[in-house]
mmCIF file of C-alpha atoms in Angstrom:
data_model
loop_
_atom_site.group_PDB
_atom_site.id
_atom_site.type_symbol
_atom_site.label_atom_id
_atom_site.label_comp_id
_atom_site.label_asym_id
_atom_site.label_seq_id
_atom_site.Cartn_x
_atom_site.Cartn_y
_atom_site.Cartn_z
ATOM 1 C CA GLU A 1 4.838 -4.587 9.729
ATOM 2 C CA VAL A 2 6.103 -1.093 8.704
ATOM 3 C CA SER A 3 5.961 0.338 5.523
ATOM 4 C CA THR A 4 6.911 3.706 3.734
ATOM 5 C CA GLU A 5 3.355 5.162 2.142
ATOM 6 C CA ASP A 6 2.800 7.895 0.356
ATOM 7 C CA PRO A 7 1.335 10.740 2.971
ATOM 8 C CA GLU A 8 -2.002 10.948 0.714
ATOM 9 C CA THR A 9 -3.037 7.641 0.828
ATOM 10 C CA ALA A 10 -1.824 5.858 4.108
ATOM 11 C CA PHE A 11 -4.595 7.067 5.924
ATOM 12 C CA CYS A 12 -7.133 5.641 3.022
ATOM 13 C CA THR A 13 -9.020 2.316 3.411
ATOM 14 C CA LEU A 14 -11.457 0.856 0.961
ATOM 15 C CA ALA A 15 -14.587 2.018 1.983
ATOM 16 C CA ASN A 16 -15.339 6.067 3.022
ATOM 17 C CA ARG A 17 -15.338 5.150 6.571
ATOM 18 C CA GLU A 18 -16.873 8.555 7.352
ATOM 19 C CA ASP A 19 -20.254 7.306 6.175
ATOM 20 C CA LEU A 20 -20.978 4.779 8.741
ATOM 21 C CA ASN A 21 -21.877 6.930 11.657
ATOM 22 C CA PRO A 22 -21.686 3.876 14.023
ATOM 23 C CA GLU A 23 -24.433 3.441 16.239
ATOM 24 C CA GLU A 24 -22.606 3.127 20.221
ATOM 25 C CA SER A 25 -22.124 -0.106 21.606
ATOM 26 C CA SER A 26 -21.909 -1.713 18.748
ATOM 27 C CA ILE A 27 -19.267 -4.027 16.889
ATOM 28 C CA HIS A 28 -19.752 -1.561 14.099
ATOM 29 C CA HIS A 29 -18.575 1.407 16.732
ATOM 30 C CA CYS A 30 -15.536 -0.941 18.072
ATOM 31 C CA LEU A 31 -13.670 -1.309 15.215
ATOM 32 C CA TYR A 32 -14.260 2.695 14.229
ATOM 33 C CA GLN A 33 -12.539 3.399 17.287
ATOM 34 C CA PHE A 34 -10.034 0.844 17.483
ATOM 35 C CA THR A 35 -8.702 1.836 13.806
ATOM 36 C CA ARG A 36 -9.288 5.748 14.319
ATOM 37 C CA ASN A 37 -6.827 8.226 13.306
ATOM 38 C CA GLU A 38 -4.598 9.191 16.333
ATOM 39 C CA LYS A 39 -2.434 12.258 16.897
ATOM 40 C CA LEU A 40 1.197 11.679 18.667
ATOM 41 C CA THR A 41 2.494 14.505 19.878
ATOM 42 C CA GLU A 42 4.101 15.830 23.343
ATOM 43 C CA SER A 43 5.267 13.196 25.181
ATOM 44 C CA ASN A 44 3.454 10.390 22.937
ATOM 45 C CA LYS A 45 6.286 12.125 20.227
ATOM 46 C CA LEU A 46 7.499 10.091 17.319
ATOM 47 C CA LEU A 47 11.372 9.617 17.009
ATOM 48 C CA CYS A 48 12.033 10.788 13.371
ATOM 49 C CA ASP A 49 15.062 8.772 11.954
ATOM 50 C CA VAL A 50 15.301 11.200 9.086
ATOM 51 C CA CYS A 51 14.831 14.434 11.423
ATOM 52 C CA THR A 52 17.374 13.337 13.306
ATOM 53 C CA GLN A 53 20.027 12.705 10.693
ATOM 54 C CA ARG A 54 19.008 16.242 8.837
ATOM 55 C CA HIS A 55 19.424 18.498 12.610
ATOM 56 C CA TYR A 56 22.985 15.834 13.825
ATOM 57 C CA GLY A 57 24.392 14.059 10.575
ATOM 58 C CA PRO A 58 24.551 10.450 10.218
ATOM 59 C CA LYS A 59 23.346 8.352 13.105
ATOM 60 C CA ASN A 60 27.154 7.428 14.262
ATOM 61 C CA ASN A 61 27.680 10.945 14.863
ATOM 62 C CA ILE A 62 25.085 10.634 17.638
ATOM 63 C CA LYS A 63 26.800 9.821 21.025
ATOM 64 C CA SER A 64 24.213 11.443 23.556
ATOM 65 C CA GLU A 65 20.682 10.236 24.425
ATOM 66 C CA ASN A 66 19.498 13.980 24.096
ATOM 67 C CA LYS A 67 20.445 14.474 20.105
ATOM 68 C CA TYR A 68 17.357 12.404 18.731
ATOM 69 C CA VAL A 69 14.478 14.423 17.101
ATOM 70 C CA TYR A 70 10.925 13.970 18.235
ATOM 71 C CA THR A 71 8.156 14.880 15.434
ATOM 72 C CA ASN A 72 4.186 15.266 15.839
ATOM 73 C CA ALA A 73 3.025 12.218 13.880
ATOM 74 C CA LYS A 74 -0.408 9.925 13.060
ATOM 75 C CA LYS A 75 -1.223 6.571 13.272
ATOM 76 C CA GLN A 76 -3.826 4.506 12.205
ATOM 77 C CA MET A 77 -4.426 0.920 12.653
ATOM 78 C CA LEU A 78 -6.006 -0.631 9.410
ATOM 79 C CA ILE A 79 -6.149 -4.454 7.868
ATOM 80 C CA SER A 80 -3.974 -4.908 5.563
ATOM 81 C CA LEU A 81 -4.225 -8.664 5.066
ATOM 82 C CA ALA A 82 -8.239 -9.749 5.174
ATOM 83 C CA PRO A 83 -8.646 -12.634 7.537
ATOM 84 C CA PRO A 84 -10.011 -16.159 5.713
ATOM 85 C CA VAL A 85 -11.835 -16.652 9.803
ATOM 86 C CA LEU A 86 -12.655 -13.161 11.353
ATOM 87 C CA THR A 87 -12.380 -13.525 15.151
ATOM 88 C CA LEU A 88 -13.638 -10.356 17.259
ATOM 89 C CA HIS A 89 -12.915 -10.549 20.967
ATOM 90 C CA LEU A 90 -14.613 -8.362 22.941
ATOM 91 C CA LYS A 91 -13.018 -6.760 26.361
ATOM 92 C CA ARG A 92 -15.452 -7.786 29.123
ATOM 93 C CA PHE A 93 -13.537 -6.710 31.885
ATOM 94 C CA GLN A 94 -12.826 -2.520 33.026
ATOM 95 C CA GLN A 95 -11.133 -2.248 36.151
ATOM 96 C CA ALA A 96 -12.473 -0.299 39.639
ATOM 97 C CA GLY A 97 -10.250 0.464 41.622
ATOM 98 C CA PHE A 98 -7.801 -2.147 42.808
ATOM 99 C CA ASN A 99 -10.799 -4.997 41.326
ATOM 100 C CA LEU A 100 -11.825 -6.056 38.195
ATOM 101 C CA ARG A 101 -15.824 -5.686 36.876
ATOM 102 C CA LYS A 102 -17.370 -7.389 34.685
ATOM 103 C CA VAL A 103 -18.882 -5.616 31.996
ATOM 104 C CA ASN A 104 -22.471 -6.798 31.137
ATOM 105 C CA ARG A 105 -23.350 -4.603 28.056
ATOM 106 C CA HIS A 106 -25.025 -5.871 25.408
ATOM 107 C CA VAL A 107 -23.209 -4.790 22.150
ATOM 108 C CA LYS A 108 -24.947 -5.712 18.891
ATOM 109 C CA PHE A 109 -23.814 -7.254 15.845
ATOM 110 C CA PRO A 110 -25.025 -7.978 12.193
ATOM 111 C CA GLU A 111 -24.892 -11.524 11.059
ATOM 112 C CA VAL A 112 -22.990 -10.044 7.769
ATOM 113 C CA ILE A 113 -20.471 -7.419 8.510
ATOM 114 C CA ASP A 114 -18.590 -5.614 5.795
ATOM 115 C CA LEU A 115 -14.952 -4.647 7.021
ATOM 116 C CA ALA A 116 -13.903 -2.305 4.311
ATOM 117 C CA PRO A 117 -14.387 0.620 5.934
ATOM 118 C CA PHE A 118 -11.078 -0.577 8.100
ATOM 119 C CA CYS A 119 -9.252 -2.114 5.403
ATOM 120 C CA THR A 120 -6.061 -0.518 4.318
ATOM 121 C CA ALA A 121 -6.795 0.743 0.650
ATOM 122 C CA LYS A 122 -3.721 -1.243 -0.623
ATOM 123 C CA CYS A 123 -5.124 -4.178 1.416
ATOM 124 C CA LYS A 124 -3.038 -7.329 -0.347
ATOM 125 C CA ASN A 125 -5.621 -9.971 -0.805
ATOM 126 C CA VAL A 126 -8.645 -7.936 -2.273
ATOM 127 C CA ALA A 127 -9.511 -7.199 -5.962
ATOM 128 C CA GLU A 128 -8.135 -4.100 -7.458
ATOM 129 C CA GLY A 129 -11.613 -1.942 -7.405
ATOM 130 C CA ASP A 130 -13.412 -4.104 -4.663
ATOM 131 C CA THR A 131 -14.978 -1.605 -2.281
ATOM 132 C CA LYS A 132 -16.371 -4.607 -0.122
ATOM 133 C CA VAL A 133 -14.817 -6.986 2.451
ATOM 134 C CA LEU A 134 -17.971 -9.243 3.315
ATOM 135 C CA TYR A 135 -17.839 -11.442 6.460
ATOM 136 C CA SER A 136 -21.044 -13.830 7.419
ATOM 137 C CA LEU A 137 -21.598 -14.983 11.517
ATOM 138 C CA TYR A 138 -21.473 -18.335 11.918
ATOM 139 C CA GLY A 139 -20.311 -18.879 15.014
ATOM 140 C CA VAL A 140 -20.887 -17.127 19.203
ATOM 141 C CA VAL A 141 -19.540 -17.452 22.024
ATOM 142 C CA GLU A 142 -21.013 -16.229 25.275
ATOM 143 C CA HIS A 143 -20.679 -16.036 28.960
ATOM 144 C CA SER A 144 -23.038 -15.663 31.853
ATOM 145 C CA GLY A 145 -21.869 -15.543 36.027
ATOM 146 C CA THR A 146 -19.288 -12.762 37.453
ATOM 147 C CA MET A 147 -15.596 -12.299 37.263
ATOM 148 C CA ARG A 148 -15.077 -14.903 39.693
ATOM 149 C CA SER A 149 -17.129 -17.864 38.840
ATOM 150 C CA GLY A 150 -19.700 -18.596 34.954
ATOM 151 C CA HIS A 151 -20.395 -20.477 32.345
ATOM 152 C CA TYR A 152 -19.755 -20.597 29.076
ATOM 153 C CA THR A 153 -22.277 -21.420 26.496
ATOM 154 C CA ALA A 154 -21.832 -21.249 22.119
ATOM 155 C CA TYR A 155 -24.306 -20.919 19.413
ATOM 156 C CA ALA A 156 -23.308 -22.015 16.053
ATOM 157 C CA LYS A 157 -24.289 -21.953 12.724
ATOM 158 C CA MET A 158 -25.070 -25.007 10.530
ATOM 159 C CA ARG A 159 -24.717 -24.114 6.787
ATOM 160 C CA SER A 160 -23.605 -24.898 3.344
ATOM 161 C CA ILE A 161 -19.900 -25.290 2.636
ATOM 162 C CA ASN A 162 -17.961 -22.291 1.877
ATOM 163 C CA ASN A 163 -15.476 -23.113 -1.082
ATOM 164 C CA HIS A 164 -14.347 -19.820 -0.643
ATOM 165 C CA LEU A 165 -13.277 -20.184 2.413
ATOM 166 C CA SER A 166 -10.846 -23.286 1.373
ATOM 167 C CA ASP A 167 -9.515 -21.603 -1.107
ATOM 168 C CA LEU A 168 -8.502 -18.848 1.135
ATOM 169 C CA VAL A 169 -7.196 -21.193 3.820
ATOM 170 C CA LEU A 170 -5.443 -23.294 1.469
ATOM 171 C CA ARG A 171 -4.342 -21.156 -1.652
ATOM 172 C CA GLY A 172 -4.640 -17.436 -0.308
ATOM 173 C CA GLN A 173 -7.042 -16.747 -2.847
ATOM 174 C CA PHE A 174 -9.454 -14.071 -2.741
ATOM 175 C CA PRO A 175 -13.573 -15.093 -4.011
ATOM 176 C CA GLN A 176 -15.103 -13.501 -6.889
ATOM 177 C CA ALA A 177 -18.456 -13.853 -5.654
ATOM 178 C CA LEU A 178 -20.493 -14.748 -3.110
ATOM 179 C CA GLU A 179 -21.108 -18.762 -2.964
ATOM 180 C CA SER A 180 -24.530 -18.678 -1.366
ATOM 181 C CA GLU A 181 -27.221 -16.352 -0.168
ATOM 182 C CA PRO A 182 -25.345 -15.923 3.675
ATOM 183 C CA GLY A 183 -28.651 -15.756 6.129
ATOM 184 C CA LYS A 184 -29.569 -18.862 5.294
ATOM 185 C CA GLY A 185 -28.683 -22.113 7.872
ATOM 186 C CA GLN A 186 -30.333 -23.351 11.087
ATOM 187 C CA TRP A 187 -28.202 -21.826 14.895
ATOM 188 C CA PHE A 188 -27.923 -24.064 17.305
ATOM 189 C CA HIS A 189 -27.691 -23.233 20.871
ATOM 190 C CA ILE A 190 -25.044 -25.773 22.674
ATOM 191 C CA SER A 191 -24.263 -25.376 26.905
ATOM 192 C CA ASP A 192 -22.362 -28.576 27.598
ATOM 193 C CA THR A 193 -24.243 -31.471 26.227
ATOM 194 C CA TYR A 194 -27.789 -29.443 25.614
ATOM 195 C CA VAL A 195 -28.137 -28.542 22.110
ATOM 196 C CA GLN A 196 -31.360 -26.954 21.200
ATOM 197 C CA ALA A 197 -32.228 -25.011 17.769
ATOM 198 C CA VAL A 198 -32.761 -21.492 18.113
ATOM 199 C CA PRO A 199 -33.923 -18.427 15.774
ATOM 200 C CA ALA A 200 -31.104 -15.622 14.481
ATOM 201 C CA SER A 201 -32.889 -13.177 16.470
ATOM 202 C CA LYS A 202 -31.936 -15.191 19.337
ATOM 203 C CA VAL A 203 -28.380 -15.014 18.486
ATOM 204 C CA LEU A 204 -28.202 -11.550 17.849
ATOM 205 C CA SER A 205 -29.721 -10.836 21.113
ATOM 206 C CA ALA A 206 -26.600 -12.779 22.826
ATOM 207 C CA GLN A 207 -24.010 -10.785 25.404
ATOM 208 C CA ALA A 208 -21.003 -11.488 22.780
ATOM 209 C CA TYR A 209 -17.894 -12.414 24.184
ATOM 210 C CA LEU A 210 -16.350 -13.816 21.369
ATOM 211 C CA LEU A 211 -17.539 -13.557 17.430
ATOM 212 C CA PHE A 212 -16.660 -15.738 14.866
ATOM 213 C CA TYR A 213 -17.000 -14.514 11.068
ATOM 214 C CA GLU A 214 -16.216 -16.265 7.318
ATOM 215 C CA ARG A 215 -15.490 -14.513 4.394
ATOM 216 C CA LEU A 216 -17.744 -14.398 1.585
ATOM 217 C CA LEU A 217 -16.531 -11.601 -0.148
#
């Protein structure tokens, strides 16, 4: 969605992202890098319709492709609508010459994450004045093996019903308060027909490929 915003507030977030100081190889660091402010200069300059019309007049007077004005600009990807269910997909491969290589690095992820530093200040489904957008982890997909072969397993959390999540999915209403303690619930490791109860520490040490969070607040 492209919209015209006040330049003073266009790059503002619900919570101060500069206070994060995220640790490398963490989900916070990944999100921080993905939503960082980028400068578009030189060959990446932005085509400016306003500048072009100011310089050459109305569009119908422009007959040559060369008569377009490009300008330096800033670009930032921020969340404008907080989803009921947050799915984070980690890129687990990298180019190595003509081949793809699997990335086995462990990426730290929390049981509860706050998306406010990555949301626009005018996030549509966050109550005015709120500075937190909390999500609780309930599922992890892990891959073992190489780029050519391997095995997928999952961790799933059995927890109490989140009525706020139903309101968000069915009616788009944002929650007013936490439904229950986000840390409560039993984790299970699932591999084909094998299911075993595991502690949260086991889950948080997984080499995550997919992360599933549900909105709490």
